Short mmCIF file of C-alpha atoms and ligand atoms in Angstrom, two decimals:
data_model
loop_
_atom_site.label_atom_id
_atom_site.label_comp_id
_atom_site.label_asym_id
_atom_site.label_seq_id
_atom_site.Cartn_x
_atom_site.Cartn_y
_atom_site.Cartn_z
CA MET A 1 125.24 141.14 24.70
CA THR A 2 121.79 142.18 25.78
CA ASP A 3 119.65 140.17 28.16
CA LEU A 4 117.66 137.25 26.88
CA LYS A 5 114.00 137.86 27.63
CA LEU A 6 111.61 134.92 27.42
CA PHE A 7 107.86 134.73 27.94
CA ASN A 8 107.13 132.50 30.91
CA SER A 9 103.66 130.93 30.71
CA LEU A 10 103.70 130.44 34.50
CA THR A 11 103.77 134.18 35.18
CA ARG A 12 102.37 135.22 31.78
CA SER A 13 105.16 137.75 31.51
CA LEU A 14 108.55 138.37 29.93
CA GLU A 15 111.41 137.36 32.21
CA THR A 16 115.15 137.76 31.90
CA PHE A 17 116.80 134.37 31.55
CA GLN A 18 119.01 133.59 34.50
CA PRO A 19 120.53 130.13 34.42
CA ILE A 20 120.26 127.91 37.46
CA HIS A 21 123.77 126.57 36.83
CA PRO A 22 126.13 129.40 35.84
CA GLY A 23 127.04 129.28 32.16
CA GLU A 24 124.63 126.45 31.42
CA ALA A 25 121.14 126.11 30.00
CA ARG A 26 119.05 122.97 30.50
CA VAL A 27 115.97 122.54 28.36
CA TYR A 28 113.31 119.83 28.16
CA SER A 29 110.86 119.70 25.26
CA CYS A 30 107.87 117.37 25.21
CA GLY A 31 108.48 115.09 22.29
CA PRO A 32 106.22 113.17 19.96
CA THR A 33 103.97 110.21 20.59
CA VAL A 34 105.28 107.76 18.06
CA TYR A 35 102.12 105.91 17.03
CA ASN A 36 101.81 107.78 13.75
CA TYR A 37 103.65 110.24 11.52
CA GLN A 38 104.27 113.72 12.92
CA HIS A 39 102.45 116.45 11.06
CA VAL A 40 103.88 119.83 10.17
CA GLY A 41 102.07 121.32 13.21
CA ASN A 42 104.07 119.02 15.50
CA MET A 43 107.22 119.98 13.62
CA ARG A 44 106.50 123.65 14.36
CA ALA A 45 106.93 122.78 18.05
CA TYR A 46 110.42 121.36 17.35
CA VAL A 47 111.48 124.23 15.08
CA PHE A 48 110.59 126.49 18.01
CA ALA A 49 112.46 124.32 20.55
CA ASP A 50 115.46 124.19 18.23
CA THR A 51 115.45 127.97 17.75
CA LEU A 52 115.40 128.39 21.52
CA GLY A 53 118.38 126.01 21.81
CA ARG A 54 120.27 127.85 19.07
CA VAL A 55 119.69 131.19 20.78
CA LEU A 56 120.92 129.84 24.12
CA SER A 57 124.06 128.54 22.40
CA PHE A 58 124.51 131.89 20.61
CA LYS A 59 124.27 133.63 23.97
CA GLY A 60 127.14 131.46 25.13
CA TYR A 61 125.40 128.94 27.37
CA LYS A 62 126.45 125.32 27.38
CA LEU A 63 123.21 123.70 26.29
CA THR A 64 121.76 120.38 27.45
CA HIS A 65 118.55 119.71 25.56
CA VAL A 66 116.21 116.73 25.80
CA ILE A 67 113.31 115.89 23.46
CA ASN A 68 111.70 112.73 24.80
CA ILE A 69 110.03 110.03 22.75
CA THR A 70 106.62 108.94 24.07
CA ASP A 71 106.49 105.29 23.09
CA VAL A 72 104.07 104.17 25.79
CA GLY A 73 101.19 105.42 27.86
CA HIS A 74 99.58 108.13 25.77
CA LEU A 75 95.84 107.61 25.44
CA THR A 76 93.73 108.73 22.48
CA SER A 77 92.79 111.88 24.39
CA ASP A 78 94.16 113.68 27.43
CA ALA A 79 91.68 111.64 29.47
CA ASP A 80 92.46 108.61 31.59
CA ALA A 81 89.91 106.45 29.86
CA GLY A 82 90.06 105.33 26.26
CA ASP A 83 92.44 103.41 24.08
CA ASP A 84 96.18 103.37 24.34
CA LYS A 85 97.46 105.05 21.16
CA MET A 86 100.41 102.71 20.71
CA GLU A 87 98.45 99.50 21.26
CA LYS A 88 95.68 100.68 18.97
CA ALA A 89 98.06 101.60 16.15
CA ALA A 90 99.85 98.26 16.54
CA ALA A 91 96.59 96.29 16.41
CA SER A 92 95.40 98.04 13.26
CA ALA A 93 98.77 97.65 11.50
CA GLY A 94 99.18 94.02 12.59
CA LYS A 95 102.62 94.85 14.03
CA SER A 96 104.07 94.90 17.51
CA ALA A 97 103.78 98.12 19.49
CA TRP A 98 107.59 98.12 19.74
CA ASP A 99 107.97 97.97 15.94
CA ILE A 100 105.43 100.76 15.50
CA ALA A 101 107.34 102.98 17.94
CA ALA A 102 110.72 102.25 16.35
CA HIS A 103 109.38 102.98 12.86
CA TYR A 104 107.78 106.34 13.68
CA GLN A 105 110.72 107.43 15.83
CA GLN A 106 113.02 106.85 12.89
CA VAL A 107 110.80 108.87 10.54
CA PHE A 108 110.57 111.64 13.14
CA GLU A 109 114.34 111.85 13.49
CA ALA A 110 114.77 111.98 9.72
CA ASP A 111 112.30 114.90 9.61
CA LEU A 112 114.27 116.70 12.33
CA ARG A 113 117.40 116.43 10.21
CA ARG A 114 115.61 117.66 7.08
CA LEU A 115 114.48 120.73 9.01
CA ASN A 116 118.02 121.35 10.23
CA ILE A 117 116.98 120.80 13.83
CA ARG A 118 120.14 120.20 15.80
CA GLU A 119 120.78 116.82 17.32
CA VAL A 120 119.82 116.55 20.99
CA GLN A 121 119.05 113.67 23.37
CA HIS A 122 115.95 111.58 22.50
CA PRO A 123 115.34 109.28 25.46
CA ARG A 124 112.46 106.80 25.16
CA ALA A 125 109.81 106.57 27.87
CA THR A 126 109.98 102.76 27.90
CA ASP A 127 113.59 102.99 29.11
CA TYR A 128 112.50 104.83 32.25
CA VAL A 129 109.59 102.75 33.52
CA GLU A 130 111.51 101.51 36.56
CA GLN A 131 112.20 105.11 37.63
CA MET A 132 108.55 106.02 37.04
CA VAL A 133 107.45 103.18 39.33
CA ALA A 134 109.87 104.38 42.01
CA TRP A 135 108.65 107.99 41.69
CA ASN A 136 105.00 106.92 41.95
CA ALA A 137 105.77 104.77 44.98
CA SER A 138 107.49 107.69 46.69
CA ILE A 139 104.48 110.01 46.33
CA GLU A 140 101.74 107.42 46.77
CA GLY A 141 101.29 107.91 50.53
CA LYS A 142 100.55 111.61 50.51
CA HIS A 143 99.42 112.35 47.00
CA ALA A 144 97.83 109.33 45.32
CA TYR A 145 95.14 106.73 45.81
CA ARG A 146 94.34 103.36 44.31
CA LEU A 147 91.36 102.47 42.15
CA ASP A 148 90.69 99.30 40.16
CA GLY A 149 92.09 101.09 37.11
CA GLY A 150 95.40 101.91 38.77
CA LEU A 151 97.05 104.64 40.81
CA TYR A 152 95.61 108.17 40.68
CA PHE A 153 97.09 111.53 41.60
CA ASP A 154 94.96 113.64 43.95
CA VAL A 155 95.30 117.20 42.65
CA SER A 156 94.02 118.74 45.89
CA THR A 157 97.22 117.67 47.67
CA VAL A 158 99.48 120.22 45.97
CA PRO A 159 99.43 124.01 46.18
CA ASP A 160 97.86 125.97 43.35
CA TYR A 161 96.99 123.07 41.06
CA GLY A 162 96.39 124.33 37.52
CA ARG A 163 98.06 127.69 38.03
CA LEU A 164 99.79 127.29 34.67
CA ALA A 165 96.46 126.72 32.91
CA ARG A 166 94.76 129.52 34.85
CA ALA A 167 91.79 127.26 35.31
CA SER A 168 90.18 126.08 38.50
CA THR A 169 90.46 122.38 39.18
CA ASP A 170 86.97 121.40 38.07
CA GLU A 171 86.45 123.73 35.20
CA GLY A 172 89.85 122.83 33.71
CA GLU A 173 89.02 119.19 33.47
CA GLY A 174 85.27 119.38 32.95
CA ARG A 175 85.50 117.95 29.48
CA ILE A 176 87.43 114.89 30.58
CA GLU A 177 85.72 111.54 30.70
CA THR A 178 85.51 110.60 34.33
CA VAL A 179 86.83 107.40 35.78
CA GLU A 180 84.59 105.77 38.38
CA GLY A 181 85.83 106.58 41.87
CA LYS A 182 88.07 109.56 41.08
CA ARG A 183 88.01 112.14 43.85
CA HIS A 184 88.28 115.15 41.56
CA ALA A 185 87.63 115.47 37.87
CA ALA A 186 91.21 116.66 37.36
CA ASP A 187 92.83 113.69 39.14
CA PHE A 188 94.92 111.71 36.68
CA ALA A 189 96.54 108.30 36.30
CA LEU A 190 100.08 107.71 37.49
CA TRP A 191 99.75 104.04 36.66
CA ARG A 192 97.15 102.20 34.57
CA THR A 193 96.65 98.63 35.71
CA THR A 194 95.83 96.18 32.93
CA PRO A 195 92.22 94.99 33.44
CA PRO A 196 91.91 91.35 34.58
CA GLY A 197 91.88 88.93 31.67
CA GLU A 198 93.58 91.38 29.29
CA THR A 199 97.23 91.74 28.33
CA ARG A 200 98.94 94.70 26.80
CA GLN A 201 101.94 94.36 24.51
CA MET A 202 103.71 96.95 26.62
CA GLU A 203 103.27 96.23 30.31
CA TRP A 204 105.40 96.02 33.43
CA ASP A 205 105.09 94.80 37.02
CA SER A 206 104.40 97.35 39.70
CA PRO A 207 103.00 97.58 43.26
CA TRP A 208 99.67 98.48 41.56
CA GLY A 209 99.62 95.37 39.42
CA ARG A 210 100.87 94.70 35.92
CA GLY A 211 100.26 97.66 33.68
CA ALA A 212 101.69 100.78 32.10
CA PRO A 213 102.64 104.24 33.34
CA GLY A 214 100.37 107.22 32.90
CA TRP A 215 101.48 109.68 30.28
CA HIS A 216 102.36 112.70 32.44
CA ILE A 217 104.77 110.87 34.76
CA GLU A 218 107.32 110.20 32.01
CA CYS A 219 108.20 113.87 31.56
CA SER A 220 108.62 114.48 35.31
CA VAL A 221 110.88 111.46 35.59
CA MET A 222 112.95 111.95 32.46
CA SER A 223 113.53 115.67 33.04
CA ALA A 224 114.63 114.93 36.62
CA GLU A 225 116.90 112.06 35.54
CA LEU A 226 118.52 113.88 32.64
CA LEU A 227 118.53 117.52 33.72
CA GLY A 228 118.01 117.48 37.48
CA HIS A 229 115.25 119.48 39.19
CA PRO A 230 114.95 122.38 39.14
CA PHE A 231 116.07 123.00 35.55
CA ASP A 232 115.80 126.06 33.33
CA ILE A 233 113.21 125.78 30.59
CA HIS A 234 110.39 123.38 29.67
CA THR A 235 108.74 123.71 26.24
CA GLY A 236 105.74 122.28 24.42
CA GLY A 237 102.79 123.22 22.28
CA ILE A 238 100.15 125.45 23.81
CA ASP A 239 97.76 122.51 24.32
CA HIS A 240 100.18 121.22 26.95
CA ARG A 241 99.70 124.38 29.00
CA GLU A 242 96.21 123.17 29.91
CA ILE A 243 96.59 119.59 31.16
CA HIS A 244 99.89 117.85 30.56
CA HIS A 245 102.14 120.52 32.05
CA PRO A 246 99.94 121.35 35.06
CA ASN A 247 99.99 117.61 35.81
CA GLU A 248 103.75 117.45 35.44
CA ILE A 249 104.05 120.40 37.82
CA ALA A 250 101.78 118.68 40.36
CA GLN A 251 103.92 115.53 40.22
CA ASN A 252 107.09 117.59 40.59
CA GLN A 253 105.71 119.42 43.61
CA ALA A 254 104.63 116.16 45.23
CA HIS A 255 108.06 114.66 44.67
CA ALA A 256 109.92 117.74 45.93
CA CYS A 257 107.56 118.02 48.92
CA GLY A 258 107.32 121.74 48.18
CA PRO A 259 106.31 124.39 45.70
CA ASP A 260 109.14 123.66 43.21
CA THR A 261 107.51 123.35 39.79
CA GLY A 262 110.44 121.44 38.24
CA ALA A 263 111.25 123.95 35.52
CA ARG A 264 111.69 127.64 36.17
CA ILE A 265 110.38 128.85 32.81
CA TRP A 266 107.57 127.16 30.87
CA MET A 267 107.34 128.16 27.20
CA HIS A 268 104.61 127.26 24.71
CA ASN A 269 104.42 127.60 20.96
CA ASN A 270 101.08 128.44 19.41
CA PHE A 271 99.36 126.20 16.87
CA LEU A 272 99.80 125.70 13.21
CA VAL A 273 96.27 125.85 11.87
CA ASP A 274 94.59 125.41 8.53
CA ARG A 275 91.13 126.39 7.37
CA ARG A 276 89.61 123.70 9.56
CA GLY A 277 91.47 124.76 12.70
CA LYS A 278 94.35 123.20 14.62
CA MET A 279 96.21 120.56 12.70
CA SER A 280 95.90 117.40 14.76
CA LYS A 281 96.90 113.77 14.56
CA SER A 282 93.76 112.30 16.02
CA THR A 283 91.57 113.51 13.13
CA GLY A 284 93.86 111.54 10.81
CA ASP A 285 93.67 114.38 8.28
CA PHE A 286 97.00 116.19 8.36
CA LEU A 287 100.07 117.16 6.36
CA THR A 288 103.46 115.60 6.93
CA LEU A 289 106.79 117.12 5.97
CA GLN A 290 107.03 114.38 3.35
CA ALA A 291 103.77 115.61 1.78
CA LEU A 292 105.37 119.04 1.36
CA VAL A 293 108.47 117.47 -0.16
CA ASP A 294 106.28 115.39 -2.50
CA ARG A 295 104.67 118.59 -3.76
CA GLY A 296 108.19 119.76 -4.57
CA TYR A 297 109.01 122.04 -1.63
CA HIS A 298 112.39 122.06 0.08
CA PRO A 299 111.94 121.33 3.84
CA LEU A 300 113.78 124.54 4.76
CA ALA A 301 111.02 126.55 3.06
CA TYR A 302 108.77 125.17 5.80
CA ARG A 303 111.32 126.11 8.44
CA LEU A 304 111.35 129.67 7.07
CA LEU A 305 107.53 129.71 7.08
CA CYS A 306 107.68 128.94 10.81
CA LEU A 307 110.35 131.55 11.52
CA GLN A 308 108.40 134.28 9.72
CA ALA A 309 105.82 134.13 12.49
CA HIS A 310 106.49 134.72 16.16
CA TYR A 311 106.26 131.40 18.01
CA ARG A 312 103.46 132.68 20.25
CA SER A 313 101.24 133.63 17.30
CA GLU A 314 98.98 131.24 15.53
CA LEU A 315 100.32 130.39 12.08
CA GLU A 316 98.05 129.47 9.22
CA PHE A 317 99.32 126.95 6.75
CA THR A 318 98.47 127.53 3.09
CA TRP A 319 100.25 126.32 -0.03
CA GLU A 320 100.47 129.94 -1.23
CA GLY A 321 102.17 130.88 2.05
CA LEU A 322 104.63 128.03 1.66
CA GLY A 323 105.31 129.11 -1.92
CA ALA A 324 106.00 132.67 -0.74
CA ALA A 325 108.38 131.35 1.94
CA LEU A 326 110.20 129.35 -0.72
CA VAL A 327 110.62 132.47 -2.89
CA ARG A 328 111.85 134.45 0.13
CA LEU A 329 114.37 131.75 0.93
CA LYS A 330 115.54 131.75 -2.67
CA ARG A 331 115.99 135.53 -2.66
CA LEU A 332 118.11 135.19 0.47
CA VAL A 333 120.20 132.43 -1.08
CA MET A 334 120.73 134.53 -4.22
CA ALA A 335 121.74 137.53 -2.13
CA VAL A 336 124.27 135.38 -0.29
CA GLU A 337 125.54 134.03 -3.62
CA ARG A 338 126.16 137.62 -4.75
CA VAL A 339 128.11 138.36 -1.58
CA LYS A 340 130.19 135.22 -2.13
CA ALA A 341 130.83 136.27 -5.75
CA ALA A 342 131.90 139.74 -4.63
CA LEU A 343 134.40 138.12 -2.28
CA ALA A 344 135.66 135.77 -4.98
CA ASP A 345 136.21 138.40 -7.69
CA GLY A 346 138.46 140.31 -5.34
CA LYS A 347 136.83 143.70 -5.90
CA GLN A 348 135.92 143.69 -2.25
CA PRO A 349 138.76 143.46 0.27
CA GLU A 350 139.28 140.12 1.95
CA GLY A 351 140.45 139.60 5.46
CA SER A 352 138.89 139.81 8.82
CA PHE A 353 136.38 142.47 9.68
CA PRO A 354 135.30 142.01 13.23
CA LEU A 355 131.63 142.84 13.58
CA SER A 356 130.98 146.04 15.43
CA ASP A 357 128.70 146.03 18.43
CA ASP A 358 126.06 147.70 16.29
CA GLU A 359 126.15 144.88 13.78
CA ARG A 360 125.94 142.12 16.34
CA ALA A 361 123.17 144.04 18.05
CA ILE A 362 120.99 143.76 14.95
CA PHE A 363 120.38 140.14 15.82
CA ASP A 364 121.06 140.16 19.49
CA GLU A 365 118.28 142.55 20.37
CA ALA A 366 115.62 141.00 18.17
CA ILE A 367 116.37 137.45 19.16
CA GLY A 368 116.78 138.41 22.81
CA ASN A 369 113.28 139.85 22.75
CA ASP A 370 111.44 136.54 23.25
CA LEU A 371 112.92 135.05 20.06
CA ASN A 372 111.62 137.59 17.59
CA THR A 373 112.63 135.65 14.49
CA PRO A 374 110.48 137.73 12.08
CA GLU A 375 112.55 140.77 13.02
CA VAL A 376 115.82 138.86 12.72
CA LEU A 377 114.86 137.87 9.18
CA THR A 378 114.15 141.45 8.13
CA ALA A 379 117.40 142.65 9.70
CA LEU A 380 119.26 139.88 7.90
CA GLU A 381 117.82 140.82 4.52
CA ALA A 382 118.88 144.43 5.02
CA ALA A 383 122.37 143.46 6.19
CA VAL A 384 123.07 141.02 3.34
CA GLY A 385 122.06 143.59 0.74
CA ALA A 386 124.06 146.47 2.28
CA LYS A 387 126.52 147.05 -0.55
CA LYS A 388 128.66 149.48 1.43
CA VAL A 389 129.49 146.83 4.01
CA PRO A 390 132.55 144.73 3.01
CA ALA A 391 131.56 141.30 1.68
CA ALA A 392 133.75 139.53 4.24
CA LYS A 393 131.76 141.21 6.95
CA ARG A 394 128.43 140.39 5.35
CA ILE A 395 129.44 136.73 5.15
CA GLN A 396 130.09 136.83 8.86
CA ILE A 397 126.63 138.23 9.43
CA VAL A 398 125.15 135.37 7.41
CA ARG A 399 127.17 132.92 9.50
CA ILE A 400 125.57 134.28 12.65
CA ALA A 401 122.13 134.16 11.03
CA ASP A 402 122.71 130.53 10.06
CA ALA A 403 123.65 129.68 13.63
CA LEU A 404 120.49 131.35 14.92
CA LEU A 405 117.95 130.45 12.28
CA GLY A 406 119.27 127.19 10.85
CA LEU A 407 118.47 128.08 7.24
CA ASP A 408 121.83 126.93 5.82
CA LEU A 409 122.15 130.11 3.76
CA LEU A 410 125.88 129.66 3.29
CA THR A 411 125.57 126.25 1.68
CA LEU A 412 122.09 126.06 0.15
CA THR A 413 121.97 126.55 -3.62
CA ARG A 414 119.15 127.88 -5.74
CA GLU A 415 119.05 124.58 -7.64
CA GLU A 416 118.25 122.73 -4.43
CA LEU A 417 115.30 125.05 -3.87
CA ARG A 418 113.69 124.38 -7.21
CA LEU A 419 110.16 122.96 -7.05
CA LYS A 420 110.45 119.23 -7.63
CA PRO A 421 107.14 117.41 -7.36
CA ALA A 422 107.53 113.69 -6.77
CA ASP A 423 105.13 112.84 -9.59
CA ALA A 424 107.00 114.90 -12.20
CA GLN A 425 107.08 113.22 -15.62
CA ILE A 426 110.63 114.22 -16.43
CA ALA A 427 113.92 113.96 -14.59
CA GLU A 428 115.73 117.12 -13.62
CA ASP A 429 118.98 116.38 -15.43
CA GLU A 430 117.01 115.83 -18.61
CA ILE A 431 115.41 119.25 -18.20
CA ASP A 432 118.84 120.77 -17.67
CA ARG A 433 120.12 119.07 -20.82
CA LEU A 434 117.22 120.37 -22.91
CA ILE A 435 117.53 123.88 -21.44
CA ALA A 436 121.25 123.88 -22.29
CA ARG A 437 120.53 122.79 -25.88
CA ARG A 438 117.89 125.52 -26.17
CA LYS A 439 120.40 128.11 -24.96
CA GLU A 440 122.87 126.99 -27.63
CA ALA A 441 120.15 127.22 -30.27
CA ARG A 442 119.24 130.73 -29.16
CA ALA A 443 122.88 131.77 -29.09
CA ALA A 444 123.15 130.55 -32.68
CA LYS A 445 119.95 132.50 -33.47
CA ASP A 446 118.22 129.23 -34.42
CA PHE A 447 114.88 130.26 -32.98
CA ALA A 448 112.98 127.51 -34.71
CA ALA A 449 115.03 124.87 -32.90
CA SER A 450 114.73 126.80 -29.65
CA ASP A 451 110.92 126.86 -29.98
CA VAL A 452 110.79 123.14 -30.72
CA ILE A 453 112.66 122.44 -27.49
CA ARG A 454 110.41 124.81 -25.52
CA ASP A 455 107.32 123.06 -26.89
CA GLU A 456 108.75 119.65 -26.08
CA LEU A 457 109.39 120.78 -22.52
CA ALA A 458 105.89 122.26 -22.28
CA ALA A 459 104.39 118.99 -23.46
CA ARG A 460 106.11 117.27 -20.55
CA GLY A 461 104.90 119.79 -17.98
CA VAL A 462 107.91 122.09 -17.86
CA GLU A 463 107.38 125.81 -18.32
CA VAL A 464 110.47 127.70 -19.49
CA MET A 465 110.76 131.02 -17.66
CA ASP A 466 112.86 133.39 -19.75
CA GLY A 467 113.94 136.55 -17.94
CA ASP A 468 112.47 135.53 -14.58
CA PRO A 469 113.89 137.98 -11.99
CA LEU A 470 114.36 135.13 -9.53
CA GLY A 471 116.30 133.19 -12.12
CA TRP A 472 114.28 129.99 -11.75
CA GLU A 473 114.72 129.34 -15.54
CA TRP A 474 111.99 126.69 -15.48
CA LYS A 475 109.18 125.34 -13.39
CA LEU A 476 107.10 122.20 -13.42
P1 AMP B 501 102.01 114.98 20.46
O1 AMP B 501 102.77 113.94 19.70
O2 AMP B 501 100.55 114.99 20.12
O3 AMP B 501 102.27 114.89 21.94
O4 AMP B 501 102.54 116.40 19.97
C1 AMP B 501 103.91 116.72 19.90
C2 AMP B 501 104.11 118.22 20.06
O5 AMP B 501 103.46 118.95 19.01
C3 AMP B 501 103.53 118.80 21.35
O6 AMP B 501 104.42 119.75 21.87
C4 AMP B 501 102.25 119.45 20.90
O7 AMP B 501 101.84 120.46 21.79
C5 AMP B 501 102.66 120.00 19.56
N1 AMP B 501 101.54 120.23 18.62
C6 AMP B 501 100.51 119.41 18.34
N2 AMP B 501 99.71 119.93 17.39
C7 AMP B 501 100.25 121.13 17.04
C8 AMP B 501 99.90 122.16 16.08
N3 AMP B 501 98.84 122.05 15.29
N4 AMP B 501 100.69 123.25 16.02
C9 AMP B 501 101.78 123.38 16.80
N5 AMP B 501 102.17 122.46 17.71
C10 AMP B 501 101.42 121.34 17.84
ZN1 ZN B 502 105.74 116.03 28.27
#
């Protein structure tokens, strides 16, 4: 196999992956803040993290992958002042912060499954508060100072603060609301003490008073606890390259008493945008995976939409684009169905056809080149349609593609991909029944009856698609 080259945001260059522990790959991906639904932009970050994990497994590494759940400590901006997202969501829903977190975590995990994102560890920040307190206490002397609001990290105490963001200390944090008494604009909270007279639903005792951990500390602590420092790869959306990850690195350096940044390679996916710009939770105006499903789209069409773009490119979401991805997925599924049929009718020899190096290389090179999924998809389409290649061999190629891309091409059926809007006026099995009756009528040359059925379907919002090359038969 060829080398796996990955783009490291720390060095802004492609680097050959070399595991810290031979034969193993350890990956940490910043997970969701569970005060609201995740939008499809967030899900792009996990499709990317999952693809990375799949590629590492394909390359033969034993993978340990963590996607944490932020159920405490994330404020309504990257600043240290402002409302706590969890507490705010709980107050407006009239529920406990713990219930809010449990609910949105559950929905998040269901979305992961619908997108065929493999199961990994999902530790919750609230289960690691004790370790966060211990970490903060261990770096307090040299790297932190106390204010009324809590314990603050002094960014001037570590080498090269903000190297990842490529921004100087002040300029990088200029837009952040300042907290009275902070030494540098970029200093950030390790602990937020509950103001006198207030109580939070989520708060713990600490040497800095009752309160809650800052947001950045959870990822330093959980990655160290679950993967050990240093570990191989840390991922997140590109927004995290500017503040959250530089702060994690600073905490890691303070804790290690040296230049160790915690992870060796830092990887960032670019944004999913729409006409108004980056899709974001705080504006409240965003699309969930469920919204796509309600419009009738299969979740894997969205996965394919993500894979068609390189993870470091911005990706624009449009309904037309999603529709095109759905059609592309269906063409792939139909091509695989033809290969399966060729195998079944026995015209093509059965048996084992080990893939040649050339055939494996189709995927290996593209995916090893910083996860070039668009190229893998094109190579796959060519390979599946290559009639001269024995069907048994082509099935094997699809199996590899499924392992890498997670599109379930071997099991997905074209029926499952049919557009099924949630507000459709007619059930699918009824459509199928009417279509079957119309076929019988046409076979019997009873065109009058066939037209009556077509009109009845049309009246209920179903368009019959005779002779459609994609074989959809009907659409709503
Ligand atoms: P959050 O819950 O806000 O911490 O976001 C969860 C993950 O989604 C993080 O890795 C973010 O960087 C990422 N993310 C947020 N918005 C987008 C977007 N529009 N496109 C891609 N990734 C995003
Ligand atoms: Zn994080």
